[in-house]
mmCIF file of C-alpha atoms in Angstrom:
data_model
loop_
_atom_site.group_PDB
_atom_site.id
_atom_site.type_symbol
_atom_site.label_atom_id
_atom_site.label_comp_id
_atom_site.label_asym_id
_atom_site.label_seq_id
_atom_site.Cartn_x
_atom_site.Cartn_y
_atom_site.Cartn_z
ATOM 1 C CA MET F 1224 135.635 161.196 139.083
ATOM 2 C CA ASN F 1225 137.961 158.707 137.334
ATOM 3 C CA TYR F 1226 140.756 159.789 135.017
ATOM 4 C CA TRP F 1227 138.919 158.608 131.877
ATOM 5 C CA ALA F 1228 136.181 161.139 132.631
ATOM 6 C CA VAL F 1229 138.736 163.850 133.370
ATOM 7 C CA THR F 1230 140.465 163.207 130.043
ATOM 8 C CA LEU F 1231 137.156 163.405 128.180
ATOM 9 C CA LEU F 1232 136.201 166.675 129.877
ATOM 10 C CA LEU F 1233 139.591 168.178 129.077
ATOM 11 C CA LEU F 1234 139.216 167.192 125.439
ATOM 12 C CA LEU F 1235 135.711 168.592 125.219
ATOM 13 C CA GLY F 1236 136.791 171.804 126.925
ATOM 14 C CA TYR F 1237 139.740 172.218 124.601
ATOM 15 C CA THR F 1238 137.591 171.578 121.530
ATOM 16 C CA VAL F 1239 135.027 174.155 122.616
ATOM 17 C CA ASN F 1240 137.592 176.832 123.508
ATOM 18 C CA ALA F 1241 139.833 176.405 120.463
ATOM 19 C CA GLN F 1242 138.964 178.641 117.530
ATOM 20 C CA SER F 1243 139.125 177.444 113.963
ATOM 21 C CA LYS F 1244 141.395 179.506 111.696
ATOM 22 C CA PRO F 1245 141.973 179.323 107.913
ATOM 23 C CA PHE F 1246 145.062 177.936 106.220
ATOM 24 C CA THR F 1247 146.222 177.970 102.612
ATOM 25 C CA VAL F 1248 148.763 175.696 100.935
ATOM 26 C CA GLN F 1249 150.084 177.016 97.637
ATOM 27 C CA GLY F 1250 152.148 174.404 95.864
ATOM 28 C CA ILE F 1251 154.321 173.855 92.833
ATOM 29 C CA ILE F 1252 155.043 170.336 91.610
ATOM 30 C CA ARG F 1253 157.497 169.464 88.849
ATOM 31 C CA ASP F 1254 157.457 166.541 86.398
ATOM 32 C CA ALA F 1255 154.139 165.172 87.701
ATOM 33 C CA PRO F 1256 152.407 162.670 85.357
ATOM 34 C CA VAL F 1257 149.241 162.933 87.473
ATOM 35 C CA SER F 1258 146.542 165.594 87.637
ATOM 36 C CA VAL F 1259 145.466 165.308 91.286
ATOM 37 C CA ILE F 1260 147.268 165.702 94.597
ATOM 38 C CA TYR F 1261 145.870 164.759 98.021
ATOM 39 C CA LEU F 1262 146.164 166.349 101.458
ATOM 40 C CA LYS F 1263 145.237 164.279 104.505
ATOM 41 C CA HIS F 1264 145.163 165.284 108.170
ATOM 42 C CA VAL F 1265 143.320 164.509 111.386
ATOM 43 C CA ASN F 1266 141.099 167.193 112.888
ATOM 44 C CA GLU F 1267 140.867 168.175 116.555
ATOM 45 C CA ILE F 1268 138.367 165.408 117.392
ATOM 46 C CA GLY F 1269 140.300 162.640 115.677
ATOM 47 C CA GLN F 1270 138.471 162.501 112.333
ATOM 48 C CA ASP F 1271 140.406 161.848 109.124
ATOM 49 C CA ILE F 1272 140.114 164.715 106.642
ATOM 50 C CA LEU F 1273 141.073 163.920 103.037
ATOM 51 C CA ASP F 1274 141.111 166.722 100.485
ATOM 52 C CA SER F 1275 142.190 166.778 96.844
ATOM 53 C CA ALA F 1276 143.291 169.496 94.437
ATOM 54 C CA ARG F 1277 143.743 169.656 90.680
ATOM 55 C CA ILE F 1278 147.259 170.200 89.410
ATOM 56 C CA GLN F 1279 147.106 172.887 86.728
ATOM 57 C CA ASN F 1280 150.252 174.035 84.973
ATOM 58 C CA GLY F 1281 152.286 172.469 87.760
ATOM 59 C CA ALA F 1282 150.481 174.366 90.530
ATOM 60 C CA PHE F 1283 147.861 173.466 93.125
ATOM 61 C CA THR F 1284 146.110 175.053 96.099
ATOM 62 C CA PHE F 1285 144.498 173.721 99.275
ATOM 63 C CA THR F 1286 142.423 175.769 101.705
ATOM 64 C CA GLY F 1287 140.754 174.807 104.934
ATOM 65 C CA ASP F 1288 140.354 175.503 108.639
ATOM 66 C CA ILE F 1289 142.315 174.128 111.573
ATOM 67 C CA HIS F 1290 142.384 174.819 115.288
ATOM 68 C CA HIS F 1291 146.150 174.567 115.772
ATOM 69 C CA PRO F 1292 149.317 173.420 113.965
ATOM 70 C CA THR F 1293 148.527 169.985 112.555
ATOM 71 C CA ARG F 1294 150.559 167.201 110.964
ATOM 72 C CA ALA F 1295 149.297 166.370 107.469
ATOM 73 C CA PHE F 1296 150.459 164.333 104.469
ATOM 74 C CA LEU F 1297 150.767 165.322 100.833
ATOM 75 C CA ARG F 1298 150.666 162.491 98.300
ATOM 76 C CA THR F 1299 149.914 161.967 94.620
ATOM 77 C CA ASN F 1300 148.442 158.494 94.883
ATOM 78 C CA ARG F 1301 145.983 156.690 97.102
ATOM 79 C CA LYS F 1302 147.606 153.280 96.778
ATOM 80 C CA ILE F 1303 148.356 151.659 100.125
ATOM 81 C CA MET F 1304 152.063 150.961 100.545
ATOM 82 C CA PRO F 1305 154.677 151.454 103.276
ATOM 83 C CA ASP F 1306 155.516 155.142 103.536
ATOM 84 C CA ASP F 1307 159.268 154.426 103.345
ATOM 85 C CA GLN F 1308 158.689 152.838 99.919
ATOM 86 C CA ASN F 1309 156.449 155.612 98.579
ATOM 87 C CA LEU F 1310 158.443 158.272 96.773
ATOM 88 C CA ASN F 1311 155.399 160.547 96.460
ATOM 89 C CA ILE F 1312 154.307 161.083 100.038
ATOM 90 C CA THR F 1313 155.627 163.575 102.564
ATOM 91 C CA PRO F 1314 154.559 164.978 105.925
ATOM 92 C CA LEU F 1315 153.634 168.660 106.077
ATOM 93 C CA TYR F 1316 152.784 170.652 109.205
ATOM 94 C CA LEU F 1317 149.816 172.916 108.570
ATOM 95 C CA GLU F 1318 149.379 176.193 110.430
ATOM 96 C CA PRO F 1319 146.741 178.946 110.286
ATOM 97 C CA ALA F 1320 148.792 180.776 107.641
ATOM 98 C CA THR F 1321 149.689 180.794 103.963
ATOM 99 C CA ILE F 1322 152.208 178.022 103.352
ATOM 100 C CA THR F 1323 154.153 177.548 100.129
ATOM 101 C CA VAL F 1324 155.598 174.205 99.090
ATOM 102 C CA GLU F 1325 157.772 173.021 96.195
ATOM 103 C CA LEU F 1326 157.827 169.383 95.146
ATOM 104 C CA THR F 1327 159.321 167.189 92.450
ATOM 105 C CA TYR F 1328 157.557 163.981 91.450
ATOM 106 C CA ASN F 1329 159.274 160.875 92.905
ATOM 107 C CA GLN F 1330 161.283 163.154 95.204
ATOM 108 C CA PHE F 1331 158.670 164.251 97.759
ATOM 109 C CA ARG F 1332 161.126 163.762 100.617
ATOM 110 C CA ASN F 1333 163.027 166.796 99.332
ATOM 111 C CA ILE F 1334 160.022 169.079 99.851
ATOM 112 C CA LYS F 1335 160.709 172.788 100.384
ATOM 113 C CA VAL F 1336 158.340 174.549 102.784
ATOM 114 C CA ASN F 1337 157.948 178.200 103.736
ATOM 115 C CA GLY F 1338 155.425 179.827 106.059
ATOM 116 C CA SER F 1339 155.118 177.048 108.662
ATOM 117 C CA LYS F 1340 157.202 177.502 111.811
ATOM 118 C CA THR F 1341 156.150 174.061 113.031
ATOM 119 C CA HIS F 1342 157.329 172.403 109.824
ATOM 120 C CA ALA F 1343 160.699 174.134 110.178
ATOM 121 C CA GLU F 1344 160.966 172.680 113.697
ATOM 122 C CA PHE F 1345 159.950 169.257 112.398
ATOM 123 C CA ALA F 1346 162.737 169.505 109.801
ATOM 124 C CA GLN F 1347 165.218 170.086 112.621
ATOM 125 C CA SER F 1348 164.042 166.908 114.342
ATOM 126 C CA GLU F 1349 164.278 164.969 111.091
ATOM 127 C CA ALA F 1350 167.849 166.183 110.545
ATOM 128 C CA LEU F 1351 168.834 164.830 113.966
ATOM 129 C CA GLN F 1352 167.264 161.425 113.281
ATOM 130 C CA THR F 1353 168.182 160.972 109.600
ATOM 131 C CA PRO F 1354 171.681 159.462 110.094
ATOM 132 C CA PHE F 1355 170.281 156.792 112.415
ATOM 133 C CA ARG F 1356 167.269 156.167 110.169
ATOM 134 C CA ASN F 1357 169.476 155.735 107.086
ATOM 135 C CA GLU F 1358 171.696 153.313 108.991
ATOM 136 C CA TYR F 1359 168.675 151.322 110.144
ATOM 137 C CA PHE F 1360 167.279 150.912 106.614
ATOM 138 C CA ALA F 1361 170.713 149.949 105.241
ATOM 139 C CA LEU F 1362 171.076 147.280 107.922
ATOM 140 C CA ARG F 1363 167.516 146.058 107.339
ATOM 141 C CA ASP F 1364 168.251 145.707 103.618
ATOM 142 C CA SER F 1365 171.398 143.704 104.408
ATOM 143 C CA LEU F 1366 169.404 141.371 106.635
ATOM 144 C CA GLU F 1367 166.735 140.913 103.956
ATOM 145 C CA ARG F 1368 169.418 140.027 101.410
ATOM 146 C CA LEU F 1369 170.815 137.393 103.754
ATOM 147 C CA ASN F 1370 167.361 135.896 104.191
ATOM 148 C CA LYS F 1371 166.693 135.858 100.435
ATOM 149 C CA GLN F 1372 170.010 134.145 99.801
ATOM 150 C CA GLY F 1373 169.115 131.522 102.376
ATOM 151 C CA SER F 1374 172.338 132.189 104.226
ATOM 152 C CA ALA F 1375 170.894 133.730 107.376
ATOM 153 C CA THR F 1376 170.534 130.416 109.201
ATOM 154 C CA GLY F 1377 174.098 129.463 108.312
ATOM 155 C CA ASN F 1378 175.576 132.722 109.570
ATOM 156 C CA GLN F 1379 173.836 133.395 112.856
ATOM 157 C CA ALA F 1380 176.672 135.553 114.136
ATOM 158 C CA GLN F 1381 176.203 137.985 111.245
ATOM 159 C CA VAL F 1382 172.441 138.014 111.742
ATOM 160 C CA ASP F 1383 172.866 138.731 115.461
ATOM 161 C CA SER F 1384 175.309 141.527 114.683
ATOM 162 C CA LEU F 1385 172.893 143.130 112.206
ATOM 163 C CA ASN F 1386 170.036 142.899 114.691
ATOM 164 C CA ARG F 1387 172.149 144.494 117.433
ATOM 165 C CA ARG F 1388 173.193 147.324 115.149
ATOM 166 C CA MET F 1389 169.593 147.858 114.031
ATOM 167 C CA GLU F 1390 168.544 148.139 117.672
ATOM 168 C CA GLN F 1391 171.348 150.642 118.259
ATOM 169 C CA ALA F 1392 170.129 152.683 115.284
ATOM 170 C CA ILE F 1393 166.595 152.676 116.706
ATOM 171 C CA GLN F 1394 167.917 153.807 120.071
ATOM 172 C CA GLY F 1395 169.844 156.547 118.291
ATOM 173 C CA MET F 1396 166.654 157.801 116.632
ATOM 174 C CA CYS F 1397 164.833 157.742 119.980
ATOM 175 C CA SER F 1398 167.635 159.639 121.725
ATOM 176 C CA ALA F 1399 167.700 162.269 118.982
ATOM 177 C CA SER F 1400 163.940 162.655 119.243
ATOM 178 C CA ARG F 1401 164.090 163.051 123.020
ATOM 179 C CA ARG F 1402 166.752 165.757 122.687
ATOM 180 C CA PHE F 1403 164.620 167.657 120.193
ATOM 181 C CA ILE F 1404 161.499 167.438 122.371
ATOM 182 C CA ALA F 1405 163.381 168.612 125.450
ATOM 183 C CA ASP F 1406 164.758 171.592 123.504
ATOM 184 C CA HIS F 1407 161.354 172.499 121.987
ATOM 185 C CA PRO F 1408 158.721 172.186 124.761
ATOM 186 C CA ASP F 1409 156.390 174.617 122.948
ATOM 187 C CA SER F 1410 156.469 172.954 119.509
ATOM 188 C CA TRP F 1411 153.532 171.001 118.114
ATOM 189 C CA ALA F 1412 156.106 168.849 116.348
ATOM 190 C CA SER F 1413 157.366 167.875 119.824
ATOM 191 C CA ALA F 1414 153.842 166.941 120.915
ATOM 192 C CA TYR F 1415 153.453 164.732 117.853
ATOM 193 C CA GLU F 1416 156.878 163.120 118.384
ATOM 194 C CA LEU F 1417 156.272 162.329 122.036
ATOM 195 C CA ASN F 1418 152.837 160.910 121.281
ATOM 196 C CA LEU F 1419 154.336 158.788 118.501
ATOM 197 C CA PHE F 1420 157.079 157.362 120.719
ATOM 198 C CA LYS F 1421 155.222 157.241 124.038
ATOM 199 C CA ASN F 1422 155.278 153.428 124.005
ATOM 200 C CA ASP F 1423 158.982 153.283 123.080
ATOM 201 C CA PHE F 1424 160.530 155.873 125.399
ATOM 202 C CA PRO F 1425 161.144 155.027 129.065
ATOM 203 C CA ILE F 1426 158.033 156.021 130.980
ATOM 204 C CA ASP F 1427 160.019 158.418 133.182
ATOM 205 C CA SER F 1428 161.228 160.221 130.037
ATOM 206 C CA VAL F 1429 157.668 160.479 128.717
ATOM 207 C CA ARG F 1430 156.490 161.907 132.020
ATOM 208 C CA SER F 1431 159.359 164.412 132.288
ATOM 209 C CA LEU F 1432 159.033 165.634 128.702
ATOM 210 C CA PHE F 1433 155.239 165.917 128.971
ATOM 211 C CA TYR F 1434 155.426 167.926 132.207
ATOM 212 C CA GLY F 1435 157.758 170.344 130.404
ATOM 213 C CA PHE F 1436 155.164 171.108 127.706
ATOM 214 C CA THR F 1437 153.280 174.393 127.556
ATOM 215 C CA PRO F 1438 149.633 174.288 128.728
ATOM 216 C CA ALA F 1439 148.402 174.438 125.116
ATOM 217 C CA LEU F 1440 150.373 171.316 124.162
ATOM 218 C CA LYS F 1441 149.243 169.450 127.273
ATOM 219 C CA GLN F 1442 145.607 170.093 126.353
ATOM 220 C CA SER F 1443 146.009 169.269 122.656
ATOM 221 C CA GLN F 1444 144.835 165.968 121.224
ATOM 222 C CA TYR F 1445 148.455 164.750 121.254
ATOM 223 C CA GLY F 1446 148.901 165.927 124.835
ATOM 224 C CA LEU F 1447 145.716 164.250 126.034
ATOM 225 C CA GLU F 1448 146.776 160.963 124.469
ATOM 226 C CA ILE F 1449 150.130 161.203 126.259
ATOM 227 C CA ALA F 1450 148.359 162.028 129.535
ATOM 228 C CA ASP F 1451 146.143 158.993 128.940
ATOM 229 C CA LYS F 1452 149.252 156.839 128.478
ATOM 230 C CA LEU F 1453 150.707 158.080 131.769
ATOM 231 C CA ALA F 1454 147.421 157.496 133.573
ATOM 232 C CA ARG F 1455 147.200 153.977 132.176
ATOM 233 C CA HIS F 1456 150.763 153.257 133.272
ATOM 234 C CA ASP F 1457 149.967 154.417 136.794
ATOM 235 C CA GLN F 1458 146.814 152.316 136.779
ATOM 236 C CA VAL F 1459 148.796 149.256 135.670
ATOM 237 C CA ALA F 1460 151.494 149.823 138.296
ATOM 238 C CA ALA F 1461 148.805 149.995 140.975
ATOM 239 C CA SER F 1462 146.902 146.957 139.664
ATOM 240 C CA LEU F 1463 149.477 144.200 140.214
ATOM 241 C CA GLY F 1464 148.450 142.252 143.261
ATOM 242 C CA LYS F 1465 144.886 143.568 142.963
ATOM 243 C CA PRO F 1466 141.803 141.496 141.980
ATOM 244 C CA TYR F 1467 141.137 141.006 138.284
ATOM 245 C CA ILE F 1468 138.289 142.899 136.611
ATOM 246 C CA ASN F 1469 135.397 140.605 135.807
ATOM 247 C CA PHE F 1470 133.601 140.836 132.458
ATOM 248 C CA ALA F 1471 130.793 139.087 130.648
ATOM 249 C CA SER F 1472 130.564 138.556 126.891
ATOM 250 C CA LYS F 1473 129.691 136.071 124.173
ATOM 251 C CA ASP F 1474 132.535 133.763 123.160
ATOM 252 C CA VAL F 1475 133.518 132.880 119.603
ATOM 253 C CA ASN F 1476 130.873 130.139 119.549
ATOM 254 C CA GLY F 1477 128.130 132.522 120.652
ATOM 255 C CA GLN F 1478 127.999 131.106 124.172
ATOM 256 C CA ALA F 1479 127.688 133.344 127.241
ATOM 257 C CA PHE F 1480 130.988 133.637 129.085
ATOM 258 C CA LYS F 1481 132.028 135.265 132.359
ATOM 259 C CA LEU F 1482 135.621 135.488 133.465
ATOM 260 C CA SER F 1483 134.485 134.717 136.994
ATOM 261 C CA SER F 1484 133.347 131.288 135.795
ATOM 262 C CA LEU F 1485 137.004 130.216 135.703
ATOM 263 C CA LYS F 1486 137.887 129.360 139.277
ATOM 264 C CA GLY F 1487 140.557 127.448 141.115
ATOM 265 C CA GLY F 1488 143.508 127.890 138.783
ATOM 266 C CA TYR F 1489 145.682 130.369 136.937
ATOM 267 C CA ILE F 1490 144.279 132.417 134.024
ATOM 268 C CA LEU F 1491 146.239 134.013 131.198
ATOM 269 C CA LEU F 1492 144.422 136.906 129.530
ATOM 270 C CA ASP F 1493 145.781 137.493 126.016
ATOM 271 C CA PHE F 1494 144.869 140.868 124.477
ATOM 272 C CA TRP F 1495 145.479 140.580 120.739
ATOM 273 C CA GLY F 1496 143.966 141.233 117.289
ATOM 274 C CA SER F 1497 143.811 139.544 113.907
ATOM 275 C CA TRP F 1498 145.416 142.719 112.480
ATOM 276 C CA CYS F 1499 148.374 142.602 114.902
ATOM 277 C CA ALA F 1500 151.426 140.989 113.265
ATOM 278 C CA PRO F 1501 153.384 140.503 116.528
ATOM 279 C CA CYS F 1502 150.301 138.921 118.105
ATOM 280 C CA ARG F 1503 149.918 136.464 115.248
ATOM 281 C CA ALA F 1504 153.652 135.715 115.208
ATOM 282 C CA GLY F 1505 153.496 134.781 118.892
ATOM 283 C CA ASN F 1506 150.495 132.477 118.601
ATOM 284 C CA PRO F 1507 152.451 129.270 117.783
ATOM 285 C CA HIS F 1508 154.439 129.646 121.014
ATOM 286 C CA LEU F 1509 151.256 130.423 122.911
ATOM 287 C CA VAL F 1510 149.784 127.150 121.599
ATOM 288 C CA GLU F 1511 152.876 125.306 122.875
ATOM 289 C CA LEU F 1512 152.521 126.870 126.315
ATOM 290 C CA TYR F 1513 148.831 126.039 126.474
ATOM 291 C CA LYS F 1514 149.416 122.386 125.565
ATOM 292 C CA ARG F 1515 152.266 122.155 128.070
ATOM 293 C CA TYR F 1516 150.502 123.710 131.060
ATOM 294 C CA HIS F 1517 146.735 123.505 130.586
ATOM 295 C CA GLN F 1518 146.449 120.172 132.395
ATOM 296 C CA LYS F 1519 148.579 121.569 135.213
ATOM 297 C CA GLY F 1520 146.125 124.284 136.121
ATOM 298 C CA ILE F 1521 145.873 127.223 133.732
ATOM 299 C CA GLU F 1522 143.170 128.541 131.418
ATOM 300 C CA PHE F 1523 143.817 130.921 128.512
ATOM 301 C CA VAL F 1524 141.313 133.587 127.451
ATOM 302 C CA GLY F 1525 141.895 135.446 124.186
ATOM 303 C CA ILE F 1526 140.459 138.968 124.031
ATOM 304 C CA ALA F 1527 140.475 140.363 120.486
ATOM 305 C CA CYS F 1528 140.554 144.164 120.314
ATOM 306 C CA ASP F 1529 139.732 146.625 117.500
ATOM 307 C CA ASP F 1530 138.668 143.663 115.382
ATOM 308 C CA THR F 1531 135.780 142.535 113.194
ATOM 309 C CA PRO F 1532 133.897 139.271 113.827
ATOM 310 C CA ALA F 1533 134.863 137.806 110.439
ATOM 311 C CA ALA F 1534 138.575 138.596 110.673
ATOM 312 C CA TRP F 1535 138.656 137.500 114.318
ATOM 313 C CA LYS F 1536 137.106 134.095 113.621
ATOM 314 C CA LYS F 1537 139.273 133.522 110.560
ATOM 315 C CA ALA F 1538 142.464 134.263 112.523
ATOM 316 C CA ILE F 1539 141.456 131.910 115.340
ATOM 317 C CA GLU F 1540 140.947 129.090 112.860
ATOM 318 C CA LYS F 1541 144.078 129.817 110.818
ATOM 319 C CA ASP F 1542 146.361 130.107 113.853
ATOM 320 C CA GLY F 1543 144.912 127.033 115.564
ATOM 321 C CA ILE F 1544 144.137 128.870 118.784
ATOM 322 C CA GLY F 1545 140.518 127.801 119.105
ATOM 323 C CA ILE F 1546 141.613 125.379 121.828
ATOM 324 C CA TRP F 1547 141.001 128.083 124.460
ATOM 325 C CA ARG F 1548 138.185 130.557 125.096
ATOM 326 C CA HIS F 1549 137.903 133.700 122.959
ATOM 327 C CA VAL F 1550 135.836 136.872 123.257
ATOM 328 C CA LEU F 1551 135.659 139.962 121.080
ATOM 329 C CA ASP F 1552 136.121 143.245 122.920
ATOM 330 C CA GLN F 1553 133.552 145.821 121.845
ATOM 331 C CA LYS F 1554 132.536 149.310 122.924
ATOM 332 C CA THR F 1555 129.786 147.835 125.069
ATOM 333 C CA THR F 1556 132.265 145.692 127.022
ATOM 334 C CA GLY F 1557 135.384 147.902 127.009
ATOM 335 C CA ILE F 1558 137.563 145.129 128.409
ATOM 336 C CA ALA F 1559 140.865 146.478 127.071
ATOM 337 C CA ARG F 1560 140.174 149.937 128.489
ATOM 338 C CA GLN F 1561 139.340 148.517 131.906
ATOM 339 C CA TYR F 1562 142.664 146.695 131.897
ATOM 340 C CA ALA F 1563 144.543 149.790 130.612
ATOM 341 C CA ILE F 1564 145.774 148.045 127.466
ATOM 342 C CA ASP F 1565 147.680 150.252 125.016
ATOM 343 C CA VAL F 1566 150.223 147.794 123.562
ATOM 344 C CA TYR F 1567 149.464 144.615 121.624
ATOM 345 C CA PRO F 1568 149.918 141.870 122.435
ATOM 346 C CA THR F 1569 149.585 142.249 126.207
ATOM 347 C CA LYS F 1570 149.214 139.220 128.466
ATOM 348 C CA ILE F 1571 148.053 139.372 132.077
ATOM 349 C CA LEU F 1572 148.497 136.459 134.469
ATOM 350 C CA VAL F 1573 145.865 135.968 137.171
ATOM 351 C CA ASP F 1574 146.559 133.672 140.135
ATOM 352 C CA PRO F 1575 144.077 131.189 141.682
ATOM 353 C CA ALA F 1576 143.038 133.827 144.238
ATOM 354 C CA GLY F 1577 141.950 136.115 141.394
ATOM 355 C CA ARG F 1578 144.865 138.569 141.715
ATOM 356 C CA MET F 1579 146.735 140.023 138.743
ATOM 357 C CA VAL F 1580 150.316 138.941 139.408
ATOM 358 C CA ALA F 1581 152.194 139.596 136.151
ATOM 359 C CA ARG F 1582 151.872 141.583 132.942
ATOM 360 C CA TYR F 1583 153.774 141.077 129.677
ATOM 361 C CA GLN F 1584 153.776 143.538 126.776
ATOM 362 C CA GLY F 1585 154.834 142.599 123.278
ATOM 363 C CA ASN F 1586 156.150 139.130 122.562
ATOM 364 C CA ASP F 1587 157.941 138.727 125.902
ATOM 365 C CA ASP F 1588 157.741 134.961 125.437
ATOM 366 C CA THR F 1589 160.852 134.109 127.436
ATOM 367 C CA ALA F 1590 159.696 135.867 130.598
ATOM 368 C CA LEU F 1591 156.175 134.426 130.295
ATOM 369 C CA ALA F 1592 157.437 130.877 129.712
ATOM 370 C CA LYS F 1593 159.803 131.185 132.680
ATOM 371 C CA LYS F 1594 156.974 132.374 134.926
ATOM 372 C CA LEU F 1595 154.661 129.541 133.879
ATOM 373 C CA GLU F 1596 157.448 127.032 134.382
ATOM 374 C CA GLU F 1597 158.042 128.414 137.843
ATOM 375 C CA LEU F 1598 154.374 128.271 138.799
ATOM 376 C CA LEU F 1599 153.104 125.191 137.001
ATOM 377 C CA ALA F 1600 155.976 122.806 136.240
ATOM 378 C CA GLN F 1601 155.196 120.819 139.404
ATOM 379 C CA GLY F 1602 151.460 121.073 138.897
ATOM 380 C CA ASN F 1603 151.117 123.753 141.577
ATOM 381 C CA LYS F 1604 147.866 125.650 141.763
#
């Protein structure tokens, strides 16, 4: 039985065995010019649950059922905006208990919570990360001001310094999070944190922290997603040097396409999406590489994931990447899952013998360009 099936069985078993228990949130909100407040969380099978409550005389109440401590969000508006710019949104860890909260409009980050042990643990983690997070946002604001003033290009040393310090702040947040998780192996806040940062932490850290979790956390939705990440990593590590996985689909022009139809040269598989900002940002360089090396023996195949046909086609046209073959990954094809893709963009290089010889996650353009130069500059095949 493969690990995908094992993961599914674990999830189904956990869902069946877990018992739903009631929770109550009793809240007070001050100075609110609105009459409704919203509570959003994800249930044990990954469905979004959005509830609303009337604010009457500055008070509100939510009730519901959950299977385990669950991360939720309280907010007073439904407008889409970055969470760091929204003054009226705050995370709240629900538990099967009566939880009291106190809020002030436009100051949701100063929420006071009683009755949730998990939220108290989450607050400890936040306290560890806050100095680094504040530094990161201050540095980001400084960089944005430089760009608005048009002085960034004329002061590259300052830009480089800001970027280095921002990266240090991010590393500080990650280190603080890892310390918290290691110290709280039985906290649902730890499970959420590790799942959130599983693509940012070193894989050995993810594995070590996950193995330290209690059985309940390992079998939670967060835990199963982390286990899936580890399994995918192991699959990827074992796949280099192995034959590529063939697939058949319709291309962007509605024509039948099989990967196996491309023979005799190198192939670059680009897993991307119209919704993925880093993917789109890297497309101009990808066009340059294609024009430079296509005649020397390489084909590109774009595989759009989690996308819609309309958005996919529009992005191809806008980014000028219709010069190579494109397919849309769907549930019936499952191409990304077969290739263990969990970061976008991801590019996989296949050699003329049909072996996967390199894998690049994110916009690792320098390493990819160097590899193509090494393989194709002399027209080698």
